[in-house]
PDB file of C-alpha atoms in Angstrom:
ATOM      1  CA  MET A   7       7.149  14.962  -4.829  1.00 76.00           C
ATOM      2  CA  ASN A   8       3.631  14.469  -3.887  1.00 78.00           C
ATOM      3  CA  ARG A   9       0.943  11.920  -4.787  1.00 79.00           C
ATOM      4  CA  GLU A  10      -1.151  13.863  -6.793  1.00 82.00           C
ATOM      5  CA  THR A  11       1.575  14.771  -9.080  1.00 86.00           C
ATOM      6  CA  THR A  12       2.797  11.181  -9.369  1.00 84.00           C
ATOM      7  CA  ASN A  13      -0.918  10.243 -10.434  1.00 84.00           C
ATOM      8  CA  ARG A  14      -0.761  12.636 -13.328  1.00 87.00           C
ATOM      9  CA  ILE A  15       2.367  10.760 -14.383  1.00 86.00           C
ATOM     10  CA  ARG A  16       0.884   7.632 -13.992  1.00 86.00           C
ATOM     11  CA  PHE A  17      -2.189   8.342 -15.577  1.00 87.00           C
ATOM     12  CA  VAL A  18       0.003   9.325 -18.821  1.00 90.00           C
ATOM     13  CA  LEU A  19       2.408   5.964 -18.576  1.00 89.00           C
ATOM     14  CA  GLU A  20      -0.355   3.558 -17.567  1.00 89.00           C
ATOM     15  CA  ASP A  21      -3.446   4.692 -19.521  1.00 89.00           C
ATOM     16  CA  ILE A  22      -2.372   6.556 -22.722  1.00 92.00           C
ATOM     17  CA  LEU A  23       0.805   4.818 -23.583  1.00 93.00           C
ATOM     18  CA  PRO A  24      -0.281   0.986 -25.224  1.00 95.00           C
ATOM     19  CA  PRO A  25       1.040  -2.066 -23.945  1.00 94.00           C
ATOM     20  CA  ILE A  26       2.987  -2.882 -26.782  1.00 95.00           C
ATOM     21  CA  VAL A  27       5.351   0.518 -25.425  1.00 95.00           C
ATOM     22  CA  ARG A  28       5.525  -0.087 -21.981  1.00 94.00           C
ATOM     23  CA  ASP A  29       6.810  -3.513 -21.998  1.00 94.00           C
ATOM     24  CA  SER A  30       8.997  -2.885 -24.407  1.00 95.00           C
ATOM     25  CA  GLY A  31      13.234  -1.975 -24.439  1.00 94.00           C
ATOM     26  CA  ALA A  32      12.468   1.022 -25.664  1.00 95.00           C
ATOM     27  CA  PHE A  33      10.750   2.054 -22.738  1.00 95.00           C
ATOM     28  CA  ARG A  34      13.194   0.918 -20.545  1.00 94.00           C
ATOM     29  CA  TRP A  35      15.919   2.182 -22.330  1.00 95.00           C
ATOM     30  CA  ALA A  36      13.652   5.727 -21.504  1.00 94.00           C
ATOM     31  CA  ALA A  37      12.900   5.082 -17.952  1.00 92.00           C
ATOM     32  CA  LYS A  38      16.642   4.267 -17.076  1.00 93.00           C
ATOM     33  CA  ARG A  39      17.674   7.667 -18.049  1.00 91.00           C
ATOM     34  CA  VAL A  40      15.469   8.536 -15.310  1.00 86.00           C
ATOM     35  CA  TRP A  41      15.555   5.740 -12.694  1.00 84.00           C
ATOM     36  CA  GLY A  42      19.015   4.331 -13.835  1.00 88.00           C
ATOM     37  CA  GLU A  43      19.935   0.511 -13.391  1.00 88.00           C
ATOM     38  CA  HIS A  44      17.112   0.720 -10.714  1.00 87.00           C
ATOM     39  CA  ILE A  45      14.037  -0.180 -13.362  1.00 90.00           C
ATOM     40  CA  THR A  46      15.850  -3.373 -14.566  1.00 90.00           C
ATOM     41  CA  HIS A  47      16.454  -4.416 -10.917  1.00 87.00           C
ATOM     42  CA  LEU A  48      12.476  -4.140 -10.169  1.00 89.00           C
ATOM     43  CA  ALA A  49      11.714  -6.074 -13.388  1.00 91.00           C
ATOM     44  CA  ARG A  50      13.920  -8.808 -11.779  1.00 90.00           C
ATOM     45  CA  PHE A  51      12.345  -8.609  -8.188  1.00 88.00           C
ATOM     46  CA  ARG A  52       9.069  -9.246  -9.650  1.00 89.00           C
ATOM     47  CA  GLU A  53       9.699 -11.857 -11.992  1.00 90.00           C
ATOM     48  CA  ARG A  54      11.795 -13.689  -8.972  1.00 89.00           C
ATOM     49  CA  ALA A  55       8.822 -12.818  -6.774  1.00 86.00           C
ATOM     50  CA  PRO A  56       7.976 -16.373  -5.432  1.00 87.00           C
ATOM     51  CA  PHE A  57      11.786 -16.883  -4.882  1.00 90.00           C
ATOM     52  CA  LEU A  58      12.804 -14.261  -2.672  1.00 85.00           C
ATOM     53  CA  SER A  59      14.678 -14.847   0.579  1.00 86.00           C
ATOM     54  CA  ALA A  60      13.592 -12.077   3.453  1.00 80.00           C
ATOM     55  CA  ASP A  61      17.171 -10.696   2.918  1.00 83.00           C
ATOM     56  CA  GLU A  62      16.847  -9.966  -0.527  1.00 81.00           C
ATOM     57  CA  TYR A  63      13.432  -8.731  -0.252  1.00 80.00           C
ATOM     58  CA  ALA A  64      14.721  -6.366   2.410  1.00 77.00           C
ATOM     59  CA  GLU A  65      17.934  -5.179   0.250  1.00 78.00           C
ATOM     60  CA  LEU A  66      15.670  -3.616  -2.075  1.00 78.00           C
ATOM     61  CA  TYR A  67      13.378  -1.926  -0.158  1.00 75.00           C
ATOM     62  CA  ARG A  68      16.325  -0.428   1.493  1.00 73.00           C
ATOM     63  CA  ASN A  69      17.674   0.861  -1.657  1.00 74.00           C
ATOM     64  CA  HIS A  70      14.596   2.004  -3.498  1.00 75.00           C
ATOM     65  CA  PRO A  71      14.482   5.728  -4.013  1.00 70.00           C
ATOM     66  CA  ARG A  72      11.804   7.390  -1.896  1.00 68.00           C
ATOM     67  CA  VAL A  73       9.289   9.387  -4.559  1.00 63.00           C
ATOM     68  CA  HIS A  74       6.852  10.778  -2.502  1.00 58.00           C
ATOM     69  CA  GLU A  75       7.179  13.432   0.114  1.00 62.00           C
ATOM     70  CA  GLY A  76       6.270  11.775   3.574  1.00 66.00           C
ATOM     71  CA  THR A  77       3.025   9.714   2.401  1.00 79.00           C
ATOM     72  CA  ASP A  78       2.221   7.708  -0.643  1.00 86.00           C
ATOM     73  CA  ASN A  79      -1.355   9.231   0.021  1.00 91.00           C
ATOM     74  CA  SER A  80      -3.128  11.511  -1.703  1.00 91.00           C
ATOM     75  CA  GLU A  81      -4.947  14.399   0.603  1.00 93.00           C
ATOM     76  CA  ALA A  82      -8.367  12.883  -0.874  1.00 94.00           C
ATOM     77  CA  CYS A  83      -7.348   9.638   0.565  1.00 95.00           C
ATOM     78  CA  ILE A  84      -5.905  10.972   3.701  1.00 96.00           C
ATOM     79  CA  SER A  85      -9.481  12.751   3.860  1.00 96.00           C
ATOM     80  CA  ARG A  86     -11.728   9.820   3.500  1.00 97.00           C
ATOM     81  CA  ILE A  87      -9.495   7.801   5.983  1.00 97.00           C
ATOM     82  CA  LEU A  88      -9.728  10.783   8.648  1.00 98.00           C
ATOM     83  CA  ALA A  89     -13.299  10.824   8.583  1.00 97.00           C
ATOM     84  CA  SER A  90     -13.791   6.940   8.718  1.00 97.00           C
ATOM     85  CA  VAL A  91     -11.589   6.214  11.778  1.00 97.00           C
ATOM     86  CA  SER A  92     -13.698   4.410  14.334  1.00 96.00           C
ATOM     87  CA  GLY A  93     -13.283   3.872  18.249  1.00 97.00           C
ATOM     88  CA  GLU A  94     -10.453   4.738  20.601  1.00 97.00           C
ATOM     89  CA  SER A  95      -7.639   2.892  19.363  1.00 98.00           C
ATOM     90  CA  VAL A  96      -6.047   2.887  15.778  1.00 98.00           C
ATOM     91  CA  CYS A  97      -3.298   0.851  14.278  1.00 98.00           C
ATOM     92  CA  ASP A  98      -1.595   2.087  10.800  1.00 97.00           C
ATOM     93  CA  ILE A  99       0.254  -1.326   9.368  1.00 96.00           C
ATOM     94  CA  GLY A 100       3.187  -0.057   7.073  1.00 92.00           C
ATOM     95  CA  CYS A 101       3.089   3.203   8.508  1.00 90.00           C
ATOM     96  CA  GLY A 102       6.416   4.455   6.853  1.00 85.00           C
ATOM     97  CA  THR A 103       7.786   7.825   7.873  1.00 83.00           C
ATOM     98  CA  GLY A 104       4.544   8.002  10.382  1.00 88.00           C
ATOM     99  CA  ALA A 105       2.967  10.688   8.214  1.00 90.00           C
ATOM    100  CA  LEU A 106      -0.275   9.470   8.203  1.00 94.00           C
ATOM    101  CA  LEU A 107      -0.578   8.942  11.919  1.00 94.00           C
ATOM    102  CA  SER A 108       0.830  12.273  12.386  1.00 92.00           C
ATOM    103  CA  ARG A 109      -2.586  13.215  10.339  1.00 95.00           C
ATOM    104  CA  ILE A 110      -4.748  10.864  12.657  1.00 97.00           C
ATOM    105  CA  GLN A 111      -3.350  12.181  15.826  1.00 95.00           C
ATOM    106  CA  SER A 112      -3.914  15.570  14.960  1.00 95.00           C
ATOM    107  CA  ALA A 113      -7.327  15.392  13.674  1.00 97.00           C
ATOM    108  CA  HIS A 114      -8.409  12.760  16.664  1.00 97.00           C
ATOM    109  CA  PRO A 115      -6.636  13.839  19.665  1.00 94.00           C
ATOM    110  CA  LYS A 116      -8.684  11.944  21.982  1.00 94.00           C
ATOM    111  CA  LEU A 117      -7.551   8.354  20.686  1.00 96.00           C
ATOM    112  CA  LYS A 118      -6.288   6.409  23.467  1.00 96.00           C
ATOM    113  CA  ARG A 119      -4.257   4.153  21.762  1.00 96.00           C
ATOM    114  CA  LEU A 120      -2.052   5.135  18.434  1.00 96.00           C
ATOM    115  CA  THR A 121       0.098   2.775  16.853  1.00 96.00           C
ATOM    116  CA  GLY A 122       2.380   2.323  13.860  1.00 94.00           C
ATOM    117  CA  VAL A 123       3.506  -0.873  12.321  1.00 94.00           C
ATOM    118  CA  ASP A 124       6.110  -1.448   9.652  1.00 89.00           C
ATOM    119  CA  PHE A 125       9.019  -4.224   9.380  1.00 81.00           C
ATOM    120  CA  VAL A 126      11.567  -0.900   9.542  1.00 70.00           C
ATOM    121  CA  ILE A 127      10.219   2.077  11.824  1.00 62.00           C
ATOM    122  CA  ASP A 128      13.258   4.449  11.914  1.00 63.00           C
ATOM    123  CA  ASP A 129      11.501   7.028  10.318  1.00 59.00           C
ATOM    124  CA  ALA A 130       8.265   7.012  12.135  1.00 57.00           C
ATOM    125  CA  SER A 131       9.897   6.320  15.565  1.00 59.00           C
ATOM    126  CA  ARG A 132      10.930  10.525  15.815  1.00 68.00           C
ATOM    127  CA  LEU A 133       7.322  10.749  16.410  1.00 75.00           C
ATOM    128  CA  SER A 134       6.137  11.382  19.910  1.00 81.00           C
ATOM    129  CA  GLY A 135       2.658  10.062  21.523  1.00 85.00           C
ATOM    130  CA  ILE A 136       2.452   6.760  19.133  1.00 90.00           C
ATOM    131  CA  GLU A 137       3.617   3.336  19.760  1.00 92.00           C
ATOM    132  CA  TYR A 138       5.800   1.431  16.897  1.00 91.00           C
ATOM    133  CA  VAL A 139       5.877  -2.022  16.738  1.00 92.00           C
ATOM    134  CA  ALA A 140       8.729  -3.824  14.104  1.00 89.00           C
ATOM    135  CA  ALA A 141       6.728  -6.671  12.603  1.00 92.00           C
ATOM    136  CA  LYS A 142       5.415  -7.727   9.389  1.00 91.00           C
ATOM    137  CA  VAL A 143       1.677  -7.648   7.910  1.00 94.00           C
ATOM    138  CA  GLU A 144       1.799 -11.223   7.422  1.00 94.00           C
ATOM    139  CA  THR A 145       1.974 -11.852  11.503  1.00 94.00           C
ATOM    140  CA  LEU A 146       1.155  -9.515  13.296  1.00 96.00           C
ATOM    141  CA  PRO A 147       1.955  -9.278  17.067  1.00 96.00           C
ATOM    142  CA  PHE A 148      -1.446  -8.408  18.436  1.00 98.00           C
ATOM    143  CA  ALA A 149      -4.394 -10.166  19.609  1.00 98.00           C
ATOM    144  CA  ASP A 150      -7.605 -10.540  18.030  1.00 97.00           C
ATOM    145  CA  LYS A 151      -9.645  -7.341  17.983  1.00 97.00           C
ATOM    146  CA  GLU A 152      -7.253  -5.349  19.705  1.00 98.00           C
ATOM    147  CA  PHE A 153      -7.726  -2.326  17.489  1.00 98.00           C
ATOM    148  CA  ASP A 154     -10.941  -0.617  17.142  1.00 98.00           C
ATOM    149  CA  THR A 155      -9.653   0.721  13.818  1.00 98.00           C
ATOM    150  CA  VAL A 156      -6.793  -0.796  11.677  1.00 98.00           C
ATOM    151  CA  ILE A 157      -5.496   1.009   8.471  1.00 98.00           C
ATOM    152  CA  CYS A 158      -3.235  -0.160   5.749  1.00 98.00           C
ATOM    153  CA  THR A 159      -2.679   1.974   2.896  1.00 97.00           C
ATOM    154  CA  HIS A 160       0.023   0.977  -0.045  1.00 95.00           C
ATOM    155  CA  VAL A 161       1.040  -1.814   1.656  1.00 95.00           C
ATOM    156  CA  ILE A 162      -0.880  -4.760   0.043  1.00 96.00           C
ATOM    157  CA  GLU A 163       0.771  -4.319  -3.360  1.00 95.00           C
ATOM    158  CA  HIS A 164       4.086  -5.456  -2.053  1.00 91.00           C
ATOM    159  CA  ILE A 165       2.912  -8.241  -0.049  1.00 91.00           C
ATOM    160  CA  LEU A 166       3.467 -11.698  -2.053  1.00 89.00           C
ATOM    161  CA  ASP A 167       1.120 -13.774   0.483  1.00 90.00           C
ATOM    162  CA  TYR A 168      -1.674 -10.950   0.466  1.00 93.00           C
ATOM    163  CA  ARG A 169      -4.438 -12.932   1.391  1.00 94.00           C
ATOM    164  CA  GLN A 170      -2.601 -13.770   4.626  1.00 95.00           C
ATOM    165  CA  ALA A 171      -2.088 -10.057   5.102  1.00 96.00           C
ATOM    166  CA  ILE A 172      -5.666  -9.123   4.809  1.00 97.00           C
ATOM    167  CA  ALA A 173      -6.386 -11.963   7.182  1.00 97.00           C
ATOM    168  CA  GLU A 174      -3.961 -10.293   9.578  1.00 98.00           C
ATOM    169  CA  LEU A 175      -5.817  -7.169   9.290  1.00 98.00           C
ATOM    170  CA  ARG A 176      -9.375  -8.322   9.784  1.00 97.00           C
ATOM    171  CA  ARG A 177      -8.321 -10.563  12.471  1.00 97.00           C
ATOM    172  CA  THR A 178      -6.799  -7.624  14.326  1.00 98.00           C
ATOM    173  CA  ALA A 179      -9.536  -5.095  14.156  1.00 98.00           C
ATOM    174  CA  LYS A 180     -12.671  -5.331  16.208  1.00 97.00           C
ATOM    175  CA  ARG A 181     -14.684  -2.302  14.299  1.00 97.00           C
ATOM    176  CA  ARG A 182     -13.364  -1.194  10.942  1.00 98.00           C
ATOM    177  CA  VAL A 183     -10.583  -2.195   8.685  1.00 98.00           C
ATOM    178  CA  ILE A 184      -9.644   0.369   6.130  1.00 98.00           C
ATOM    179  CA  ILE A 185      -7.323  -0.553   3.009  1.00 98.00           C
ATOM    180  CA  VAL A 186      -6.248   1.685   0.167  1.00 98.00           C
ATOM    181  CA  VAL A 187      -4.202   0.445  -2.841  1.00 97.00           C
ATOM    182  CA  PRO A 188      -3.025   1.973  -6.012  1.00 95.00           C
ATOM    183  CA  ARG A 189      -5.390   1.571  -9.234  1.00 94.00           C
ATOM    184  CA  GLU A 190      -2.850   0.571 -11.115  1.00 94.00           C
ATOM    185  CA  ARG A 191      -2.185  -1.935 -14.330  1.00 93.00           C
ATOM    186  CA  GLU A 192       0.667  -4.696 -14.443  1.00 93.00           C
ATOM    187  CA  TYR A 193       3.581  -3.834 -16.855  1.00 93.00           C
ATOM    188  CA  ARG A 194       6.923  -5.595 -17.296  1.00 92.00           C
ATOM    189  CA  TYR A 195       8.809  -1.995 -16.448  1.00 92.00           C
ATOM    190  CA  THR A 196       7.461  -0.209 -13.369  1.00 89.00           C
ATOM    191  CA  PHE A 197       8.812   2.556 -11.452  1.00 88.00           C
ATOM    192  CA  ASN A 198       7.852   0.400  -7.862  1.00 88.00           C
ATOM    193  CA  PRO A 199       8.303  -3.101  -6.322  1.00 88.00           C
ATOM    194  CA  HIS A 200       4.692  -3.838  -6.353  1.00 91.00           C
ATOM    195  CA  PHE A 201       3.892  -7.390  -6.714  1.00 89.00           C
ATOM    196  CA  ASN A 202      -0.141  -7.406  -7.026  1.00 93.00           C
ATOM    197  CA  PHE A 203      -2.386  -4.904  -9.415  1.00 95.00           C
ATOM    198  CA  PHE A 204      -5.853  -3.910  -9.157  1.00 96.00           C
ATOM    199  CA  PRO A 205      -6.820  -1.966 -12.069  1.00 94.00           C
ATOM    200  CA  TYR A 206     -10.602  -1.984 -11.340  1.00 95.00           C
ATOM    201  CA  THR A 207     -12.333  -1.630  -7.518  1.00 96.00           C
ATOM    202  CA  HIS A 208     -13.799  -5.451  -8.212  1.00 96.00           C
ATOM    203  CA  SER A 209     -10.133  -6.711  -8.797  1.00 95.00           C
ATOM    204  CA  PHE A 210      -9.544  -5.758  -5.639  1.00 96.00           C
ATOM    205  CA  LEU A 211     -13.067  -7.166  -4.178  1.00 97.00           C
ATOM    206  CA  ARG A 212     -11.696 -10.560  -5.573  1.00 95.00           C
ATOM    207  CA  ALA A 213      -8.539 -10.571  -3.408  1.00 93.00           C
ATOM    208  CA  VAL A 214     -10.568  -9.566  -0.199  1.00 95.00           C
ATOM    209  CA  HIS A 215     -12.782 -12.388  -1.069  1.00 94.00           C
ATOM    210  CA  PRO A 216     -15.078 -13.396   1.398  1.00 93.00           C
ATOM    211  CA  VAL A 217     -16.690  -9.798   1.142  1.00 94.00           C
ATOM    212  CA  PRO A 218     -18.500  -8.964   4.124  1.00 93.00           C
ATOM    213  CA  SER A 219     -22.153  -7.521   3.821  1.00 90.00           C
ATOM    214  CA  VAL A 220     -21.363  -4.127   5.103  1.00 94.00           C
ATOM    215  CA  TYR A 221     -18.302  -2.403   3.061  1.00 96.00           C
ATOM    216  CA  VAL A 222     -17.101   0.296   1.018  1.00 96.00           C
ATOM    217  CA  CYS A 223     -15.016   0.182  -2.418  1.00 97.00           C
ATOM    218  CA  GLU A 224     -14.719   2.898  -4.213  1.00 95.00           C
ATOM    219  CA  ASP A 225     -11.782   4.911  -6.601  1.00 95.00           C
ATOM    220  CA  ILE A 226     -10.609   7.924  -5.002  1.00 94.00           C
ATOM    221  CA  GLY A 227      -8.582   9.625  -8.310  1.00 89.00           C
ATOM    222  CA  ARG A 228      -6.025   6.812  -8.930  1.00 92.00           C
ATOM    223  CA  ASP A 229      -6.537   4.662  -5.644  1.00 95.00           C
ATOM    224  CA  ILE A 230      -8.738   2.568  -4.371  1.00 97.00           C
ATOM    225  CA  PHE A 231     -10.519   2.971  -1.076  1.00 98.00           C
ATOM    226  CA  TYR A 232     -11.886   0.191   0.788  1.00 98.00           C
ATOM    227  CA  SER A 233     -13.429  -0.271   4.288  1.00 97.00           C
ATOM    228  CA  GLU A 234     -15.465  -3.122   6.249  1.00 97.00           C
ATOM    229  CA  ASP A 235     -17.454  -2.672   9.201  1.00 96.00           C
ATOM    230  CA  ARG A 236     -16.142  -5.449  11.547  1.00 85.00           C
ATOM    231  CA  ASP A 237     -18.936  -5.415  13.731  1.00 74.00           C
ATOM    232  CA  THR A 238     -21.528  -6.487  11.087  1.00 60.00           C
ATOM    233  CA  ALA A 239     -19.160  -8.658   9.216  1.00 56.00           C
ATOM    234  CA  ASP A 240     -20.068 -11.999   7.902  1.00 51.00           C
TER     235      ASP A 240
END
């Protein structure tokens, strides 16, 4: 299933169904017909977020069914990202299968360095011409301003300490930071292991405070695309 299809489903579930239905036992019962007991595991996972061990966190993601084909990004988001890459070195934080890295590599063949980071890199490491690093976004093993462009798509919503994660993205970027998060409301029962929810662009701007003087934050479908120019950041 691609991102465009799941976005249509999300529109119905998040914007049309009222909260009293989405948070109800009846919705959980219906969702379990499709998603099985994982729907209950996700709700408990979110409730226990402040107390999760690293092993529990990794276990849920290891067992979480993959919904999208290759990438969580829509074509509109990918096009926006490719057009916004700046400089000769790019790092994709939370690279997943490496699908976005592959698109960047094709669109920008003259890049001198292309790096992917995830806490599990088995899927991505098959791609050639790309450097892979296993690490957590909250503690990146890179020097200050090591990459011209740092990209992080569909990751921040999964990170409990998201402010630390954003600080690391800014620290390692020399020229530009690009972040994509789903424009999404929080409900008790969902189909994803998200901790953070940003229903509006200004919801996300509060998360990235302080906002630099030069930035872009806009809705692209059901996603929020954010970029900031680090050369002129306050």
